Amino acid sequence: MPPPPVASRAHTLAAMPVVGPRIAAGHASGGHGRLVESDTSSSHRVAMTSPPCQVEVFFDFSSPWTYLALSQLRNLEARHPGATFIYRPILVGGIFNSINPSVYENRKRTPVPAKLAYSNADLQEWADAYGLTIHGPYESDPEKRVKPFPVNSVRALRGALFALKQGPDAFWRYSLLVFQTYWANGGDISDKAVVAAIGRQAGLDVQQFNAWVETADAKSQIRVNTADCIARGGFGSPTFVVNREHMYFGNDRLALLERRIAIILGDPVATVLHLVPPTSMKKSRL
């Protein structure tokens, strides 16, 4: 039986039905505490049975590794309903400009062929393991490379904030569609019409969506999220921060992220990876 709904001192969504973990939007406020909602009478108060666990997820749609990681997070959330997940879209280019310009310098250099070949194979094996289609920016076949790269994802990121305001289901529908549009289908998520079409496909009110992504609040939240990611020690996407103390970077750190969550909550430690069998094994009977 799931635990009772929880509230957080973080900026959470109002009037959101709680299914599994609590999901929050926007920028986090001070403090890490969570209060267990209960009957207001003293005889029916419910004691908190586990320490608080707040997970900030800083992400940008312009990273294939972020697509990989976020494709796994909803399953992770369901395994740890006592955790509060706060999804915070960031402009990773702003981080690179501020503290990690080596990314741009490396792009100008001729890549080491063996390292590039390994990196491409690594990305594709992760994508195959998760059952995703991802066309990387450095694939050997130029026709398969994602374009444009890098991409200006800021409008899509503001759209994620709007989707968060509509609830977790809207957020996941929208976000996974953005990733799929760009990394699988080659759609240009810097294009206003493309982003609006994604919002419509995700079931959002497109008129409200288009209006909100132009607001000062939308622009401010992306800036605040990006600055907070840097302040937490982040240098790219995806970055996960647990209780403002434990930071994890990248898809390949999800197992450690889940381990930390489980330790804090006293939950069983499960594997985060829900892997799809290789194509050669899918029809095999083991």
mmCIF file with all atom_site columns, C-alpha atoms in Angstrom, residues 69-214:
data_model
loop_
_atom_site.group_PDB
_atom_site.id
_atom_site.type_symbol
_atom_site.label_atom_id
_atom_site.label_alt_id
_atom_site.label_comp_id
_atom_site.label_asym_id
_atom_site.label_entity_id
_atom_site.label_seq_id
_atom_site.pdbx_PDB_ins_code
_atom_site.Cartn_x
_atom_site.Cartn_y
_atom_site.Cartn_z
_atom_site.occupancy
_atom_site.B_iso_or_equiv
_atom_site.pdbx_formal_charge
_atom_site.auth_seq_id
_atom_site.auth_comp_id
_atom_site.auth_asym_id
_atom_site.auth_atom_id
_atom_site.pdbx_PDB_model_num
ATOM 1   C CA . ALA A 1 69  ? 18.548 9.099  -18.378 1.00 0.00 ? 69  ALA A CA 1
ATOM 2   C CA . LEU A 1 70  ? 15.083 10.647 -18.340 1.00 0.00 ? 70  LEU A CA 1
ATOM 3   C CA . SER A 1 71  ? 13.646 7.651  -20.179 1.00 0.00 ? 71  SER A CA 1
ATOM 4   C CA . GLN A 1 72  ? 14.388 5.652  -17.010 1.00 0.00 ? 72  GLN A CA 1
ATOM 5   C CA . LEU A 1 73  ? 13.388 8.114  -14.303 1.00 0.00 ? 73  LEU A CA 1
ATOM 6   C CA . ARG A 1 74  ? 9.678  7.457  -14.083 1.00 0.00 ? 74  ARG A CA 1
ATOM 7   C CA . ASN A 1 75  ? 10.338 3.807  -13.262 1.00 0.00 ? 75  ASN A CA 1
ATOM 8   C CA . LEU A 1 76  ? 12.872 4.939  -10.668 1.00 0.00 ? 76  LEU A CA 1
ATOM 9   C CA . GLU A 1 77  ? 10.307 7.320  -9.146  1.00 0.00 ? 77  GLU A CA 1
ATOM 10  C CA . ALA A 1 78  ? 7.738  4.552  -8.884  1.00 0.00 ? 78  ALA A CA 1
ATOM 11  C CA . ARG A 1 79  ? 10.166 2.388  -6.923  1.00 0.00 ? 79  ARG A CA 1
ATOM 12  C CA . HIS A 1 80  ? 10.760 5.192  -4.384  1.00 0.00 ? 80  HIS A CA 1
ATOM 13  C CA . PRO A 1 81  ? 7.440  6.985  -3.746  1.00 0.00 ? 81  PRO A CA 1
ATOM 14  C CA . GLY A 1 82  ? 8.859  8.619  -0.638  1.00 0.00 ? 82  GLY A CA 1
ATOM 15  C CA . ALA A 1 83  ? 11.159 10.826 -2.724  1.00 0.00 ? 83  ALA A CA 1
ATOM 16  C CA . THR A 1 84  ? 10.232 14.226 -4.118  1.00 0.00 ? 84  THR A CA 1
ATOM 17  C CA . PHE A 1 85  ? 11.513 14.818 -7.655  1.00 0.00 ? 85  PHE A CA 1
ATOM 18  C CA . ILE A 1 86  ? 11.924 18.407 -8.836  1.00 0.00 ? 86  ILE A CA 1
ATOM 19  C CA . TYR A 1 87  ? 12.389 18.732 -12.612 1.00 0.00 ? 87  TYR A CA 1
ATOM 20  C CA . ARG A 1 88  ? 14.383 21.841 -13.484 1.00 0.00 ? 88  ARG A CA 1
ATOM 21  C CA . PRO A 1 89  ? 14.994 22.608 -17.173 1.00 0.00 ? 89  PRO A CA 1
ATOM 22  C CA . ILE A 1 90  ? 18.336 24.351 -17.747 1.00 0.00 ? 90  ILE A CA 1
ATOM 23  C CA . LEU A 1 91  ? 20.123 25.885 -20.697 1.00 0.00 ? 91  LEU A CA 1
ATOM 24  C CA . VAL A 1 92  ? 23.276 23.795 -20.793 1.00 0.00 ? 92  VAL A CA 1
ATOM 25  C CA . GLY A 1 93  ? 24.909 26.242 -23.197 1.00 0.00 ? 93  GLY A CA 1
ATOM 26  C CA . GLY A 1 94  ? 24.738 28.824 -20.423 1.00 0.00 ? 94  GLY A CA 1
ATOM 27  C CA . ILE A 1 95  ? 26.672 26.459 -18.175 1.00 0.00 ? 95  ILE A CA 1
ATOM 28  C CA . PHE A 1 96  ? 29.280 25.857 -20.872 1.00 0.00 ? 96  PHE A CA 1
ATOM 29  C CA . ASN A 1 97  ? 29.660 29.611 -21.391 1.00 0.00 ? 97  ASN A CA 1
ATOM 30  C CA . SER A 1 98  ? 30.021 30.262 -17.665 1.00 0.00 ? 98  SER A CA 1
ATOM 31  C CA . ILE A 1 99  ? 32.170 27.464 -16.290 1.00 0.00 ? 99  ILE A CA 1
ATOM 32  C CA . ASN A 1 100 ? 32.783 24.754 -18.899 1.00 0.00 ? 100 ASN A CA 1
ATOM 33  C CA . PRO A 1 101 ? 34.084 26.348 -22.131 1.00 0.00 ? 101 PRO A CA 1
ATOM 34  C CA . SER A 1 102 ? 36.279 23.297 -22.744 1.00 0.00 ? 102 SER A CA 1
ATOM 35  C CA . VAL A 1 103 ? 33.232 21.723 -24.424 1.00 0.00 ? 103 VAL A CA 1
ATOM 36  C CA . TYR A 1 104 ? 33.487 24.248 -27.255 1.00 0.00 ? 104 TYR A CA 1
ATOM 37  C CA . GLU A 1 105 ? 37.248 23.896 -27.468 1.00 0.00 ? 105 GLU A CA 1
ATOM 38  C CA . ASN A 1 106 ? 36.967 20.115 -27.793 1.00 0.00 ? 106 ASN A CA 1
ATOM 39  C CA . ARG A 1 107 ? 34.452 20.432 -30.637 1.00 0.00 ? 107 ARG A CA 1
ATOM 40  C CA . LYS A 1 108 ? 37.005 22.392 -32.661 1.00 0.00 ? 108 LYS A CA 1
ATOM 41  C CA . ARG A 1 109 ? 39.629 19.671 -32.372 1.00 0.00 ? 109 ARG A CA 1
ATOM 42  C CA . THR A 1 110 ? 39.987 16.696 -34.667 1.00 0.00 ? 110 THR A CA 1
ATOM 43  C CA . PRO A 1 111 ? 38.613 13.791 -32.619 1.00 0.00 ? 111 PRO A CA 1
ATOM 44  C CA . VAL A 1 112 ? 40.729 10.750 -31.858 1.00 0.00 ? 112 VAL A CA 1
ATOM 45  C CA . PRO A 1 113 ? 39.288 8.158  -34.301 1.00 0.00 ? 113 PRO A CA 1
ATOM 46  C CA . ALA A 1 114 ? 39.325 5.260  -31.835 1.00 0.00 ? 114 ALA A CA 1
ATOM 47  C CA . LYS A 1 115 ? 37.700 7.363  -29.114 1.00 0.00 ? 115 LYS A CA 1
ATOM 48  C CA . LEU A 1 116 ? 35.045 8.685  -31.499 1.00 0.00 ? 116 LEU A CA 1
ATOM 49  C CA . ALA A 1 117 ? 34.228 5.184  -32.718 1.00 0.00 ? 117 ALA A CA 1
ATOM 50  C CA . TYR A 1 118 ? 33.885 3.982  -29.141 1.00 0.00 ? 118 TYR A CA 1
ATOM 51  C CA . SER A 1 119 ? 31.732 6.958  -28.136 1.00 0.00 ? 119 SER A CA 1
ATOM 52  C CA . ASN A 1 120 ? 29.341 6.362  -31.045 1.00 0.00 ? 120 ASN A CA 1
ATOM 53  C CA . ALA A 1 121 ? 29.105 2.642  -30.277 1.00 0.00 ? 121 ALA A CA 1
ATOM 54  C CA . ASP A 1 122 ? 28.577 3.363  -26.570 1.00 0.00 ? 122 ASP A CA 1
ATOM 55  C CA . LEU A 1 123 ? 25.694 5.750  -27.283 1.00 0.00 ? 123 LEU A CA 1
ATOM 56  C CA . GLN A 1 124 ? 24.035 3.268  -29.615 1.00 0.00 ? 124 GLN A CA 1
ATOM 57  C CA . GLU A 1 125 ? 24.394 0.385  -27.184 1.00 0.00 ? 125 GLU A CA 1
ATOM 58  C CA . TRP A 1 126 ? 22.744 2.408  -24.415 1.00 0.00 ? 126 TRP A CA 1
ATOM 59  C CA . ALA A 1 127 ? 19.954 3.411  -26.810 1.00 0.00 ? 127 ALA A CA 1
ATOM 60  C CA . ASP A 1 128 ? 19.449 -0.218 -27.835 1.00 0.00 ? 128 ASP A CA 1
ATOM 61  C CA . ALA A 1 129 ? 19.444 -1.293 -24.194 1.00 0.00 ? 129 ALA A CA 1
ATOM 62  C CA . TYR A 1 130 ? 16.652 1.173  -23.415 1.00 0.00 ? 130 TYR A CA 1
ATOM 63  C CA . GLY A 1 131 ? 14.712 0.478  -26.608 1.00 0.00 ? 131 GLY A CA 1
ATOM 64  C CA . LEU A 1 132 ? 15.261 4.008  -27.986 1.00 0.00 ? 132 LEU A CA 1
ATOM 65  C CA . THR A 1 133 ? 16.288 5.393  -31.357 1.00 0.00 ? 133 THR A CA 1
ATOM 66  C CA . ILE A 1 134 ? 19.004 8.031  -31.136 1.00 0.00 ? 134 ILE A CA 1
ATOM 67  C CA . HIS A 1 135 ? 20.932 9.531  -34.045 1.00 0.00 ? 135 HIS A CA 1
ATOM 68  C CA . GLY A 1 136 ? 24.089 11.011 -32.566 1.00 0.00 ? 136 GLY A CA 1
ATOM 69  C CA . PRO A 1 137 ? 25.816 14.147 -33.848 1.00 0.00 ? 137 PRO A CA 1
ATOM 70  C CA . TYR A 1 138 ? 29.032 12.344 -34.795 1.00 0.00 ? 138 TYR A CA 1
ATOM 71  C CA . GLU A 1 139 ? 27.792 9.192  -36.529 1.00 0.00 ? 139 GLU A CA 1
ATOM 72  C CA . SER A 1 140 ? 29.986 7.945  -39.360 1.00 0.00 ? 140 SER A CA 1
ATOM 73  C CA . ASP A 1 141 ? 27.131 8.299  -41.852 1.00 0.00 ? 141 ASP A CA 1
ATOM 74  C CA . PRO A 1 142 ? 26.492 12.061 -42.272 1.00 0.00 ? 142 PRO A CA 1
ATOM 75  C CA . GLU A 1 143 ? 22.931 11.363 -43.422 1.00 0.00 ? 143 GLU A CA 1
ATOM 76  C CA . LYS A 1 144 ? 22.079 9.835  -40.038 1.00 0.00 ? 144 LYS A CA 1
ATOM 77  C CA . ARG A 1 145 ? 23.519 12.625 -37.895 1.00 0.00 ? 145 ARG A CA 1
ATOM 78  C CA . VAL A 1 146 ? 21.099 14.713 -35.878 1.00 0.00 ? 146 VAL A CA 1
ATOM 79  C CA . LYS A 1 147 ? 20.758 18.256 -37.243 1.00 0.00 ? 147 LYS A CA 1
ATOM 80  C CA . PRO A 1 148 ? 21.106 20.990 -36.251 1.00 0.00 ? 148 PRO A CA 1
ATOM 81  C CA . PHE A 1 149 ? 23.742 20.305 -33.610 1.00 0.00 ? 149 PHE A CA 1
ATOM 82  C CA . PRO A 1 150 ? 24.136 21.939 -31.220 1.00 0.00 ? 150 PRO A CA 1
ATOM 83  C CA . VAL A 1 151 ? 20.506 22.986 -31.117 1.00 0.00 ? 151 VAL A CA 1
ATOM 84  C CA . ASN A 1 152 ? 18.922 25.987 -29.402 1.00 0.00 ? 152 ASN A CA 1
ATOM 85  C CA . SER A 1 153 ? 16.497 24.208 -27.082 1.00 0.00 ? 153 SER A CA 1
ATOM 86  C CA . VAL A 1 154 ? 15.424 27.185 -24.973 1.00 0.00 ? 154 VAL A CA 1
ATOM 87  C CA . ARG A 1 155 ? 11.861 27.385 -26.290 1.00 0.00 ? 155 ARG A CA 1
ATOM 88  C CA . ALA A 1 156 ? 11.340 23.658 -25.789 1.00 0.00 ? 156 ALA A CA 1
ATOM 89  C CA . LEU A 1 157 ? 12.722 24.007 -22.257 1.00 0.00 ? 157 LEU A CA 1
ATOM 90  C CA . ARG A 1 158 ? 10.279 26.786 -21.419 1.00 0.00 ? 158 ARG A CA 1
ATOM 91  C CA . GLY A 1 159 ? 7.592  24.513 -22.814 1.00 0.00 ? 159 GLY A CA 1
ATOM 92  C CA . ALA A 1 160 ? 8.649  21.859 -20.305 1.00 0.00 ? 160 ALA A CA 1
ATOM 93  C CA . LEU A 1 161 ? 7.944  24.329 -17.513 1.00 0.00 ? 161 LEU A CA 1
ATOM 94  C CA . PHE A 1 162 ? 4.459  24.899 -18.914 1.00 0.00 ? 162 PHE A CA 1
ATOM 95  C CA . ALA A 1 163 ? 3.895  21.141 -19.158 1.00 0.00 ? 163 ALA A CA 1
ATOM 96  C CA . LEU A 1 164 ? 5.003  20.721 -15.540 1.00 0.00 ? 164 LEU A CA 1
ATOM 97  C CA . LYS A 1 165 ? 2.325  23.187 -14.494 1.00 0.00 ? 165 LYS A CA 1
ATOM 98  C CA . GLN A 1 166 ? -0.254 20.850 -16.043 1.00 0.00 ? 166 GLN A CA 1
ATOM 99  C CA . GLY A 1 167 ? 0.892  17.825 -14.028 1.00 0.00 ? 167 GLY A CA 1
ATOM 100 C CA . PRO A 1 168 ? 3.312  14.902 -14.244 1.00 0.00 ? 168 PRO A CA 1
ATOM 101 C CA . ASP A 1 169 ? 1.557  13.051 -17.064 1.00 0.00 ? 169 ASP A CA 1
ATOM 102 C CA . ALA A 1 170 ? 1.616  16.145 -19.277 1.00 0.00 ? 170 ALA A CA 1
ATOM 103 C CA . PHE A 1 171 ? 5.269  16.724 -18.420 1.00 0.00 ? 171 PHE A CA 1
ATOM 104 C CA . TRP A 1 172 ? 6.315  13.203 -19.363 1.00 0.00 ? 172 TRP A CA 1
ATOM 105 C CA . ARG A 1 173 ? 4.273  13.143 -22.567 1.00 0.00 ? 173 ARG A CA 1
ATOM 106 C CA . TYR A 1 174 ? 5.720  16.466 -23.659 1.00 0.00 ? 174 TYR A CA 1
ATOM 107 C CA . SER A 1 175 ? 9.332  15.816 -22.643 1.00 0.00 ? 175 SER A CA 1
ATOM 108 C CA . LEU A 1 176 ? 9.625  12.391 -24.225 1.00 0.00 ? 176 LEU A CA 1
ATOM 109 C CA . LEU A 1 177 ? 8.050  13.758 -27.414 1.00 0.00 ? 177 LEU A CA 1
ATOM 110 C CA . VAL A 1 178 ? 10.639 16.559 -27.516 1.00 0.00 ? 178 VAL A CA 1
ATOM 111 C CA . PHE A 1 179 ? 13.479 14.070 -27.131 1.00 0.00 ? 179 PHE A CA 1
ATOM 112 C CA . GLN A 1 180 ? 11.999 11.744 -29.739 1.00 0.00 ? 180 GLN A CA 1
ATOM 113 C CA . THR A 1 181 ? 11.318 14.555 -32.207 1.00 0.00 ? 181 THR A CA 1
ATOM 114 C CA . TYR A 1 182 ? 14.917 15.720 -32.132 1.00 0.00 ? 182 TYR A CA 1
ATOM 115 C CA . TRP A 1 183 ? 17.037 12.642 -31.464 1.00 0.00 ? 183 TRP A CA 1
ATOM 116 C CA . ALA A 1 184 ? 14.985 10.031 -33.343 1.00 0.00 ? 184 ALA A CA 1
ATOM 117 C CA . ASN A 1 185 ? 13.100 11.946 -36.034 1.00 0.00 ? 185 ASN A CA 1
ATOM 118 C CA . GLY A 1 186 ? 15.444 14.842 -36.804 1.00 0.00 ? 186 GLY A CA 1
ATOM 119 C CA . GLY A 1 187 ? 12.935 17.589 -36.015 1.00 0.00 ? 187 GLY A CA 1
ATOM 120 C CA . ASP A 1 188 ? 14.355 21.034 -35.263 1.00 0.00 ? 188 ASP A CA 1
ATOM 121 C CA . ILE A 1 189 ? 13.266 21.831 -31.705 1.00 0.00 ? 189 ILE A CA 1
ATOM 122 C CA . SER A 1 190 ? 14.536 25.391 -32.064 1.00 0.00 ? 190 SER A CA 1
ATOM 123 C CA . ASP A 1 191 ? 11.651 26.015 -34.492 1.00 0.00 ? 191 ASP A CA 1
ATOM 124 C CA . LYS A 1 192 ? 8.555  27.611 -32.940 1.00 0.00 ? 192 LYS A CA 1
ATOM 125 C CA . ALA A 1 193 ? 6.159  25.640 -35.143 1.00 0.00 ? 193 ALA A CA 1
ATOM 126 C CA . VAL A 1 194 ? 7.855  22.330 -34.288 1.00 0.00 ? 194 VAL A CA 1
ATOM 127 C CA . VAL A 1 195 ? 7.706  23.022 -30.557 1.00 0.00 ? 195 VAL A CA 1
ATOM 128 C CA . ALA A 1 196 ? 4.059  24.091 -30.794 1.00 0.00 ? 196 ALA A CA 1
ATOM 129 C CA . ALA A 1 197 ? 3.234  20.882 -32.683 1.00 0.00 ? 197 ALA A CA 1
ATOM 130 C CA . ILE A 1 198 ? 4.886  18.865 -29.909 1.00 0.00 ? 198 ILE A CA 1
ATOM 131 C CA . GLY A 1 199 ? 2.797  20.705 -27.326 1.00 0.00 ? 199 GLY A CA 1
ATOM 132 C CA . ARG A 1 200 ? -0.365 19.951 -29.303 1.00 0.00 ? 200 ARG A CA 1
ATOM 133 C CA . GLN A 1 201 ? 0.572  16.285 -29.651 1.00 0.00 ? 201 GLN A CA 1
ATOM 134 C CA . ALA A 1 202 ? 1.170  16.149 -25.897 1.00 0.00 ? 202 ALA A CA 1
ATOM 135 C CA . GLY A 1 203 ? -2.375 17.359 -25.314 1.00 0.00 ? 203 GLY A CA 1
ATOM 136 C CA . LEU A 1 204 ? -1.491 20.872 -24.165 1.00 0.00 ? 204 LEU A CA 1
ATOM 137 C CA . ASP A 1 205 ? -3.505 23.997 -24.906 1.00 0.00 ? 205 ASP A CA 1
ATOM 138 C CA . VAL A 1 206 ? -1.316 25.387 -27.681 1.00 0.00 ? 206 VAL A CA 1
ATOM 139 C CA . GLN A 1 207 ? -2.615 28.951 -27.418 1.00 0.00 ? 207 GLN A CA 1
ATOM 140 C CA . GLN A 1 208 ? -1.769 29.082 -23.717 1.00 0.00 ? 208 GLN A CA 1
ATOM 141 C CA . PHE A 1 209 ? 1.465  27.200 -24.353 1.00 0.00 ? 209 PHE A CA 1
ATOM 142 C CA . ASN A 1 210 ? 2.687  29.665 -26.997 1.00 0.00 ? 210 ASN A CA 1
ATOM 143 C CA . ALA A 1 211 ? 1.771  32.628 -24.832 1.00 0.00 ? 211 ALA A CA 1
ATOM 144 C CA . TRP A 1 212 ? 3.395  31.295 -21.659 1.00 0.00 ? 212 TRP A CA 1
ATOM 145 C CA . VAL A 1 213 ? 6.771  30.400 -23.186 1.00 0.00 ? 213 VAL A CA 1
ATOM 146 C CA . GLU A 1 214 ? 7.187  34.072 -24.108 1.00 0.00 ? 214 GLU A CA 1
#
